[in-house]
Coordinates of C-alpha atoms in Angstrom, one line a residue:
M1 CA 0.1 0.0 0.1
P2 CA 1.3 3.4 -0.8
L3 CA 2.4 5.6 1.5
P4 CA 0.0 8.8 2.3
V5 CA 1.3 11.9 1.1
E6 CA 0.6 14.2 3.7
P7 CA 1.9 12.8 6.8
L8 CA 5.1 11.8 4.9
L9 CA 5.6 15.7 3.7
V10 CA 4.6 16.7 7.2
L11 CA 7.7 14.3 8.5
L12 CA 9.9 15.6 5.7
V13 CA 9.2 19.4 6.6
A14 CA 9.7 18.7 10.2
A15 CA 13.0 17.2 9.6
V16 CA 14.3 19.6 7.2
V17 CA 13.1 22.7 9.9
V18 CA 14.7 21.0 12.8
N19 CA 18.1 20.2 11.0
L20 CA 17.8 24.1 9.6
G21 CA 17.3 25.1 12.8
L22 CA 20.3 23.2 14.3
M23 CA 22.4 24.2 11.5
A24 CA 22.1 27.9 12.0
L25 CA 22.6 27.4 16.1
V26 CA 25.9 25.6 15.0
A27 CA 27.2 27.7 12.3
A28 CA 25.7 31.2 13.0
P29 CA 28.2 32.2 15.8
T30 CA 31.3 30.7 14.1
L31 CA 30.4 33.1 10.9
R32 CA 30.4 35.7 13.3
G33 CA 33.7 35.0 14.7
R34 CA 32.3 34.0 17.9
P35 CA 32.6 30.2 19.3
S36 CA 29.7 27.8 18.7
P37 CA 28.0 26.9 21.9
F38 CA 28.7 23.4 20.7
S39 CA 32.4 23.9 20.2
I40 CA 34.8 21.9 22.6
R41 CA 37.6 24.8 22.1
D42 CA 37.7 28.6 21.0
G43 CA 38.7 29.5 17.8
N44 CA 42.2 30.3 18.8
P45 CA 44.3 27.3 17.6
D46 CA 47.4 28.5 19.6
A47 CA 45.2 28.9 22.7
A48 CA 43.7 25.6 22.1
A49 CA 46.9 23.6 21.7
E50 CA 48.1 25.4 24.8
A51 CA 44.8 24.1 26.5
D52 CA 45.4 20.4 25.4
A53 CA 48.8 20.2 26.9
T54 CA 47.3 21.0 30.6
A55 CA 43.9 19.2 30.0
G56 CA 45.4 16.0 28.9
N57 CA 43.6 16.4 26.0
R58 CA 46.3 15.2 23.4
L59 CA 46.4 12.6 20.6
A60 CA 46.9 8.7 20.7
D61 CA 50.7 9.3 21.0
G62 CA 50.5 11.3 23.8
T63 CA 51.1 14.5 21.5
V64 CA 49.5 17.8 21.9
P65 CA 47.3 18.4 18.8
G66 CA 48.5 21.1 16.5
P67 CA 47.0 24.3 15.5
D68 CA 45.4 22.8 12.3
E69 CA 44.3 19.8 14.1
I70 CA 41.4 19.1 16.2
S71 CA 41.4 15.9 18.6
V72 CA 38.5 13.8 18.7
D73 CA 39.1 11.7 21.9
G74 CA 42.8 11.3 21.0
V75 CA 42.2 10.7 17.3
P76 CA 43.4 13.3 14.8
T77 CA 40.6 14.7 13.2
E78 CA 42.2 13.6 9.5
A79 CA 41.7 10.0 10.7
Y80 CA 38.2 10.8 11.9
D81 CA 37.5 12.4 8.7
R82 CA 38.5 9.7 6.6
V83 CA 36.6 6.9 8.4
V84 CA 33.3 8.9 8.3
R85 CA 33.7 9.7 4.4
I86 CA 34.6 6.0 3.4
V87 CA 31.8 5.0 5.4
S88 CA 29.3 7.5 4.0
F89 CA 30.3 7.1 0.2
V90 CA 30.4 3.4 0.3
F91 CA 26.7 3.3 2.1
I92 CA 25.3 5.8 -0.4
L93 CA 26.6 4.1 -3.5
S94 CA 25.7 0.5 -2.5
S95 CA 22.3 1.7 -1.2
S96 CA 21.2 3.4 -4.6
A97 CA 22.6 0.6 -6.2
I98 CA 20.6 -1.8 -4.8
V99 CA 17.5 0.5 -4.6
A100 CA 18.2 0.9 -8.3
V101 CA 18.6 -2.8 -9.4
T102 CA 16.3 -4.7 -7.1
G103 CA 13.1 -2.1 -7.7
L104 CA 11.7 -3.4 -4.6
W105 CA 10.1 0.3 -3.8
S106 CA 9.3 1.1 -7.4
S107 CA 7.0 3.7 -6.0
T108 CA 9.2 5.7 -4.1
Q109 CA 12.5 5.0 -5.5
P110 CA 13.1 8.6 -7.0
A111 CA 12.6 10.3 -3.8
V112 CA 14.9 7.9 -2.4
L113 CA 17.6 8.0 -4.8
A114 CA 17.1 11.9 -4.6
L115 CA 17.5 11.7 -0.7
L116 CA 21.0 9.5 -1.0
A117 CA 22.0 11.7 -3.4
V118 CA 21.6 14.9 -1.1
A119 CA 23.2 12.9 1.6
G120 CA 26.3 12.7 -0.6
L121 CA 26.5 16.1 -1.1
F122 CA 26.1 17.0 2.3
V123 CA 29.2 14.8 3.2
L124 CA 31.1 16.0 0.5
A125 CA 30.4 20.0 1.7
I126 CA 31.2 19.0 5.1
H127 CA 34.4 16.9 4.9
D128 CA 35.6 18.8 1.4
I129 CA 34.5 21.9 0.7
L130 CA 34.2 23.7 4.0
P131 CA 37.2 24.4 6.1
P132 CA 37.7 22.1 9.0
R133 CA 37.5 25.1 11.6
L134 CA 34.4 26.7 10.2
L135 CA 32.3 24.7 12.6
G136 CA 35.2 22.9 14.6
T137 CA 33.8 20.2 16.5
A138 CA 30.7 21.4 16.4
R139 CA 30.2 19.6 13.0
F140 CA 30.2 16.2 14.8
I141 CA 26.5 17.8 16.1
A142 CA 25.4 18.5 12.5
E143 CA 26.3 15.0 10.9
G144 CA 24.6 13.2 14.0
S145 CA 21.5 15.3 13.3
V146 CA 21.4 14.9 9.7
A147 CA 22.3 11.1 9.5
I148 CA 19.4 10.6 11.8
T149 CA 17.4 12.5 9.8
L150 CA 18.3 10.5 6.5
A151 CA 17.9 7.1 8.5
T152 CA 14.2 8.4 9.5
L153 CA 13.1 9.1 5.9
L154 CA 14.5 6.1 4.4
V155 CA 12.9 3.9 6.7
A156 CA 9.8 5.6 6.1
L157 CA 10.1 5.3 2.1
T158 CA 11.5 1.9 2.2
G159 CA 8.7 -0.1 3.9
Q160 CA 8.9 1.7 7.6
E161 CA 8.8 -1.5 10.0
R162 CA 10.0 -3.7 7.0
S163 CA 12.8 -1.7 5.7
P164 CA 16.0 -2.9 5.9
F165 CA 17.4 0.9 6.9
F166 CA 16.9 0.4 10.6
F167 CA 20.6 -0.8 10.9
L168 CA 21.5 3.0 10.2
F169 CA 20.2 4.1 13.3
P170 CA 22.5 1.6 15.7
L171 CA 25.1 2.5 13.5
V172 CA 25.1 6.3 14.1
V173 CA 24.6 5.7 17.9
A174 CA 27.2 3.2 18.2
G175 CA 30.0 5.0 15.9
A176 CA 29.1 8.3 17.9
A177 CA 29.5 6.9 21.1
L178 CA 33.1 6.2 20.4
V179 CA 34.1 9.7 20.2
V180 CA 31.4 11.5 22.0
S181 CA 30.3 12.0 25.7
P182 CA 27.7 9.6 27.3
R183 CA 25.4 12.6 27.5
V184 CA 25.7 13.2 24.0
T185 CA 25.3 9.4 23.3
V186 CA 22.0 9.3 25.4
V187 CA 20.8 12.5 23.3
L188 CA 21.5 10.7 19.9
A189 CA 19.9 7.0 21.2
T190 CA 16.5 9.3 22.1
A191 CA 16.7 11.1 19.1
S192 CA 17.2 7.9 17.2
T193 CA 14.4 6.5 18.6
I194 CA 11.7 9.1 18.5
G195 CA 13.0 9.4 14.3
Y196 CA 12.6 5.5 13.8
L197 CA 9.1 5.8 15.9
A198 CA 7.8 8.5 13.6
A199 CA 8.9 7.0 10.5
V200 CA 7.0 3.8 11.3
G201 CA 4.0 5.8 12.7
V202 CA 3.6 7.6 9.2
R203 CA 0.6 5.2 8.1
P204 CA -3.2 5.9 6.3
S205 CA -5.8 7.1 8.6
G206 CA -7.1 4.5 10.4
Q207 CA -4.6 1.8 9.5
L208 CA -2.8 0.5 12.6
L209 CA -0.1 -1.4 13.3
E210 CA -0.1 -5.4 13.4
P211 CA 1.1 -7.2 16.4
S212 CA 3.7 -8.9 14.7
A213 CA 4.9 -5.5 13.4
I214 CA 4.4 -3.8 16.8
T215 CA 6.9 -6.7 18.1
S216 CA 9.3 -5.9 15.9
V217 CA 9.8 -2.2 16.4
A218 CA 9.8 -2.9 19.9
I219 CA 12.6 -5.0 19.6
N220 CA 14.4 -3.2 17.2
V221 CA 14.0 0.1 19.9
T222 CA 15.2 -2.3 22.8
A223 CA 18.3 -3.5 20.4
L224 CA 19.3 0.3 20.1
V225 CA 19.1 1.1 23.5
L226 CA 20.9 -1.8 24.5
L227 CA 23.6 -1.0 21.8
A228 CA 23.8 2.5 22.8
Y229 CA 24.6 1.3 26.3
V230 CA 27.5 -0.9 25.7
A231 CA 28.8 1.2 23.2
T232 CA 28.8 3.7 25.8
V233 CA 30.8 1.7 28.7
I234 CA 33.3 0.4 26.0
A235 CA 33.9 4.3 25.0
R236 CA 34.3 5.1 28.4
E237 CA 36.6 2.7 29.9
Q238 CA 38.7 2.8 26.5
R239 CA 39.1 6.5 27.4
R240 CA 40.2 5.6 31.0
S241 CA 42.8 3.2 29.6
R242 CA 44.1 5.8 27.2
E243 CA 44.2 8.6 29.9
A244 CA 46.2 6.3 32.1
A245 CA 48.5 5.1 29.3
I246 CA 49.3 8.7 28.6
R247 CA 49.8 9.8 31.9
L248 CA 52.6 6.8 32.3
S249 CA 54.2 8.0 29.1
T250 CA 54.0 11.6 29.7
V251 CA 54.3 12.4 33.9
D252 CA 57.1 11.4 36.0
S253 CA 55.4 9.6 39.2
L254 CA 57.9 11.5 41.3
T255 CA 57.2 15.1 40.9
G256 CA 54.0 14.9 38.8
L257 CA 55.6 17.3 36.5
Y258 CA 55.9 16.0 32.3
N259 CA 59.0 13.8 31.9
R260 CA 61.7 14.4 29.6
S261 CA 60.3 13.0 26.0
F262 CA 56.9 15.0 26.7
F263 CA 59.3 18.1 27.4
F264 CA 61.3 17.8 24.1
T265 CA 57.8 17.5 22.0
A266 CA 56.7 20.5 23.9
I267 CA 59.5 22.8 23.1
E268 CA 60.1 21.7 19.4
R269 CA 56.1 22.6 19.2
E270 CA 56.6 25.9 20.7
I271 CA 59.7 26.7 18.3
Q272 CA 57.5 25.5 15.6
R273 CA 54.7 28.0 16.8
S274 CA 57.1 31.1 17.6
A275 CA 58.6 30.4 14.1
R276 CA 55.3 31.0 12.5
T277 CA 53.9 33.8 14.8
G278 CA 57.1 35.5 15.5
R279 CA 56.4 35.6 19.3
G280 CA 59.3 34.3 21.4
F281 CA 60.0 32.1 24.2
C282 CA 61.9 31.6 27.2
L283 CA 63.3 28.3 29.1
L284 CA 64.7 27.9 32.6
M285 CA 66.5 25.2 33.4
M286 CA 67.3 24.4 37.1
D287 CA 69.5 22.3 39.6
L288 CA 68.8 21.0 43.2
D289 CA 71.6 22.2 44.9
G290 CA 72.8 19.3 47.4
L291 CA 70.9 16.5 46.5
K292 CA 73.3 14.3 47.2
A293 CA 74.1 15.3 50.6
I294 CA 70.2 14.9 51.7
N295 CA 70.2 11.4 50.1
D296 CA 73.9 10.6 51.8
R297 CA 73.0 12.2 55.2
Y298 CA 69.3 11.4 55.7
G299 CA 68.3 8.6 53.3
H300 CA 66.8 8.7 49.7
F301 CA 63.6 8.9 51.1
H302 CA 63.7 12.6 52.3
G303 CA 65.8 13.0 48.9
D304 CA 62.7 12.1 47.3
Q305 CA 60.6 14.6 49.5
A306 CA 62.8 17.2 48.4
L307 CA 62.4 16.2 44.7
R308 CA 58.3 16.5 45.4
A309 CA 58.8 19.6 47.1
V310 CA 60.9 21.7 44.1
G311 CA 57.7 19.8 41.5
E312 CA 55.2 21.5 43.9
T313 CA 56.8 24.9 43.8
I314 CA 57.3 24.9 40.3
R315 CA 53.8 23.8 39.3
A316 CA 52.4 26.3 41.7
G317 CA 54.3 29.1 39.9
V318 CA 53.6 28.3 36.5
R319 CA 51.0 29.4 34.2
R320 CA 48.5 26.8 32.9
I321 CA 50.3 27.2 29.4
D322 CA 53.5 26.9 30.7
T323 CA 55.4 23.4 30.0
A324 CA 56.7 22.3 33.7
A325 CA 59.0 19.0 33.3
R326 CA 61.5 16.8 35.2
Y327 CA 64.6 17.0 33.1
G328 CA 67.0 14.4 34.8
G329 CA 67.9 13.2 38.4
D330 CA 67.8 16.8 40.1
E331 CA 67.3 18.8 37.0
F332 CA 63.9 20.7 36.2
V333 CA 62.8 22.5 33.1
V334 CA 60.1 25.0 32.2
V335 CA 58.8 26.2 28.8
L336 CA 57.5 29.7 29.1
P337 CA 55.3 30.5 25.7
E338 CA 55.4 34.2 24.6
T339 CA 57.8 35.5 27.6
D340 CA 60.3 37.7 27.5
P341 CA 63.5 37.5 29.4
T342 CA 62.1 40.1 32.1
G343 CA 59.1 37.8 33.0
A344 CA 61.3 34.7 33.0
F345 CA 64.0 36.1 35.4
V346 CA 60.7 37.4 37.7
L347 CA 59.4 34.0 37.5
A348 CA 62.5 31.9 38.1
E349 CA 63.3 34.1 41.3
K350 CA 59.8 33.5 42.4
I351 CA 60.7 29.7 42.2
R352 CA 64.0 29.8 43.6
Q353 CA 62.5 31.8 46.5
G354 CA 59.8 29.5 47.1
V355 CA 62.0 26.3 47.2
S356 CA 64.8 28.2 49.5
N357 CA 62.2 29.1 52.1
R358 CA 60.4 25.7 52.1
S359 CA 61.5 23.3 54.9
L360 CA 61.9 19.7 54.6
E361 CA 60.1 17.4 57.0
G362 CA 62.0 14.5 59.0
I363 CA 65.3 16.7 58.9
D364 CA 67.4 19.7 60.6
P365 CA 65.0 22.7 60.0
S366 CA 68.1 24.6 59.6
I367 CA 68.9 22.9 56.2
R368 CA 67.0 24.4 53.3
S369 CA 67.3 23.0 49.6
S370 CA 67.9 25.5 47.0
L371 CA 68.0 25.8 43.1
S372 CA 70.3 27.1 40.7
I373 CA 68.7 28.3 37.8
G374 CA 69.6 29.5 34.2
V375 CA 67.9 31.6 32.0
V376 CA 67.6 31.4 28.0
A377 CA 65.5 33.1 25.3
Y378 CA 64.5 32.1 21.7
P379 CA 65.5 33.1 19.5
H380 CA 68.5 34.9 21.3
D381 CA 70.2 32.3 22.8
G382 CA 69.5 29.4 20.2
T383 CA 67.3 28.7 17.6
T384 CA 67.1 24.7 17.8
V385 CA 66.4 22.4 20.7
D386 CA 70.1 21.6 21.1
D387 CA 71.3 25.0 21.1
L388 CA 68.6 26.3 23.4
M389 CA 69.8 23.3 26.2
I390 CA 73.2 23.9 25.7
T391 CA 73.0 27.5 26.5
A392 CA 70.7 26.9 29.1
D393 CA 72.7 24.4 30.8
Q394 CA 75.7 26.5 30.6
A395 CA 73.8 29.4 32.2
M396 CA 72.7 26.9 35.2
Y397 CA 76.1 26.1 35.8
A398 CA 77.3 29.6 35.7
S399 CA 74.8 30.1 38.7
K400 CA 76.5 27.4 40.5
R401 CA 79.9 28.4 40.1
Q402 CA 78.9 31.9 41.4
G403 CA 77.7 29.9 44.8
K404 CA 74.5 28.7 43.9
N405 CA 71.1 29.5 44.9
R406 CA 70.6 32.2 42.3
V407 CA 69.3 33.0 38.6
A408 CA 71.7 33.5 35.8
G409 CA 71.6 34.1 32.4
Y410 CA 73.6 33.1 29.3
S411 CA 76.0 35.5 28.6
G412 CA 77.5 34.1 25.0
P413 CA 80.0 31.7 23.8
G414 CA 83.2 31.8 26.2
G415 CA 81.5 34.2 28.5
E416 CA 80.9 34.1 32.3
A417 CA 77.4 34.7 33.9
G418 CA 78.5 37.3 36.2
G419 CA 80.7 37.5 39.0
E420 CA 80.2 37.7 42.7
A421 CA 77.8 39.5 44.7
G422 CA 78.8 43.3 43.6
G423 CA 79.6 42.1 40.1
E424 CA 82.2 42.3 37.7
A425 CA 82.3 44.3 34.5
G426 CA 79.6 43.0 32.1
A427 CA 77.8 41.6 34.5
E428 CA 74.1 42.4 36.2
T429 CA 73.9 41.1 39.7
R430 CA 70.9 41.4 41.7
E431 CA 70.4 40.9 45.7
A432 CA 67.4 38.6 46.7
G433 CA 64.2 40.1 47.0
P434 CA 61.9 42.3 44.9
V435 CA 63.4 42.2 41.3
A436 CA 64.4 45.6 40.2
G437 CA 66.4 46.8 37.6
K438 CA 65.8 46.5 33.9
R439 CA 65.1 42.7 34.2
G440 CA 63.0 43.0 37.2
G441 CA 60.4 45.4 36.1
G442 CA 57.8 43.0 34.4
K443 CA 54.6 43.7 34.0
R444 CA 52.2 42.4 36.5
D445 CA 48.3 41.3 36.1
R446 CA 45.7 42.3 38.7
G447 CA 46.7 39.5 41.0
G448 CA 50.3 40.3 41.6
E449 CA 51.4 37.5 39.1
P450 CA 54.1 38.6 36.6
K451 CA 52.5 38.9 33.4
R452 CA 54.8 37.5 30.9
G453 CA 53.1 37.3 27.6
G454 CA 53.0 41.2 27.1
G455 CA 55.2 44.1 26.6
D456 CA 57.7 44.4 23.8
R457 CA 60.6 41.7 23.6
P458 CA 64.5 43.3 23.8
G459 CA 66.4 43.2 21.0
V460 CA 69.6 41.5 21.2
G461 CA 71.3 44.6 21.6
D462 CA 69.1 45.8 24.2
R463 CA 70.0 43.0 26.2
P464 CA 72.6 42.9 28.8
S465 CA 75.2 40.2 28.2
V466 CA 74.3 38.5 31.7
G467 CA 71.5 38.8 34.3
V468 CA 72.3 37.2 37.5
M469 CA 70.4 37.2 40.6
A470 CA 72.5 36.7 44.0
L471 CA 71.5 35.5 47.2
P472 CA 73.3 36.7 50.3
E473 CA 74.6 34.2 52.4
D474 CA 71.5 33.0 54.7
E475 CA 71.8 32.6 58.2
H476 CA 70.7 28.9 57.9
E477 CA 72.6 26.5 56.3
S478 CA 72.0 25.7 52.5
V479 CA 72.9 22.1 51.2

């Protein structure tokens, strides 16, 4: 029996209106330069990458997504797009061939073929014509809505409760559950159930579903809900396993800072970002003074306590976009994006004072740990990872030669990073306390913290050959 025209038209118009409204809600903010309400991240590529670094939203190999990438639950957007394109076009082409060859739905065949053609055009536009960041992650919402609408209309046009295209609903829900949150999966499962019931309910006036048809519909809906639940549980466990694996591979278990391998990934990406934007960054290299003496005198347990204390102090002092890592046994490094040397010296002195003022439990209160810190800037002190690490290492050891527990800058090949307190020619020395002078007058935000991202960066000729923050001899014993 042919489908009634009026209810089918009502279903078609309702589906089109709902999708147009959703598209407007998703796309309108982005076209005006504002983030979509469905977007996970804002439209700033650099800010997105920096947020990923701290929020743990990294790719499956532990690296941070690049400025032109979107991470879909750890899967690069290129891989996601490739899978969706393959599945979509294979389904559209195979379904079109089956409908045209079998002629099972001759009365609605033109409408079915036209619907499949529109679906192909949508896939082509969303994945190949529109820029990837036009809709951002909100396009996943649009794709899910269109897929459910397509399945609803196909079921209505191809036999309703007897339609073989019911499998589209569980395919959409199960596939989405692998990349979206459980809440979104529930919404998609609910929308799919409503769409399926609407497609089956489009019937001539007075015609009721047979008991066998009602049973078939009930079983299909139950299977759809159970599949959504199973897919959600499996996806949640996969996310937990992925997050645990990433944490084990990128975070130092003792200090809670990033490890050496993640640090090198971060600094390489920062060099690429700086080369693209023209904004420099700074690198701190720190060495915990006297760790061997603590281990020998009090044991490795208290040595580990000292390392944890340093890690906590560093983590409390850096910004969310900074990358702090444990470089070696008693060495730490911090990458400071968009930071000039002034702000880097201010932060380094803040960390140094925090460590010096922190007492360790279980040992002589007069014994305090301390840090020797070297500060270098990109591109003034190096343009490659190797160059920056070499100059940072030299600056750090220069601070140790000057008496430890101080901050020093890089003086250039063959140069000395300053002299004793009071300074030598060509050296700039500071006493402990509030940082004064040219490097110490960095901008601060409303909370009193150094605002390291703003201000003009001094040129090579404007920078002193060295900067040392020296600490006068403390009354307590410094190991």
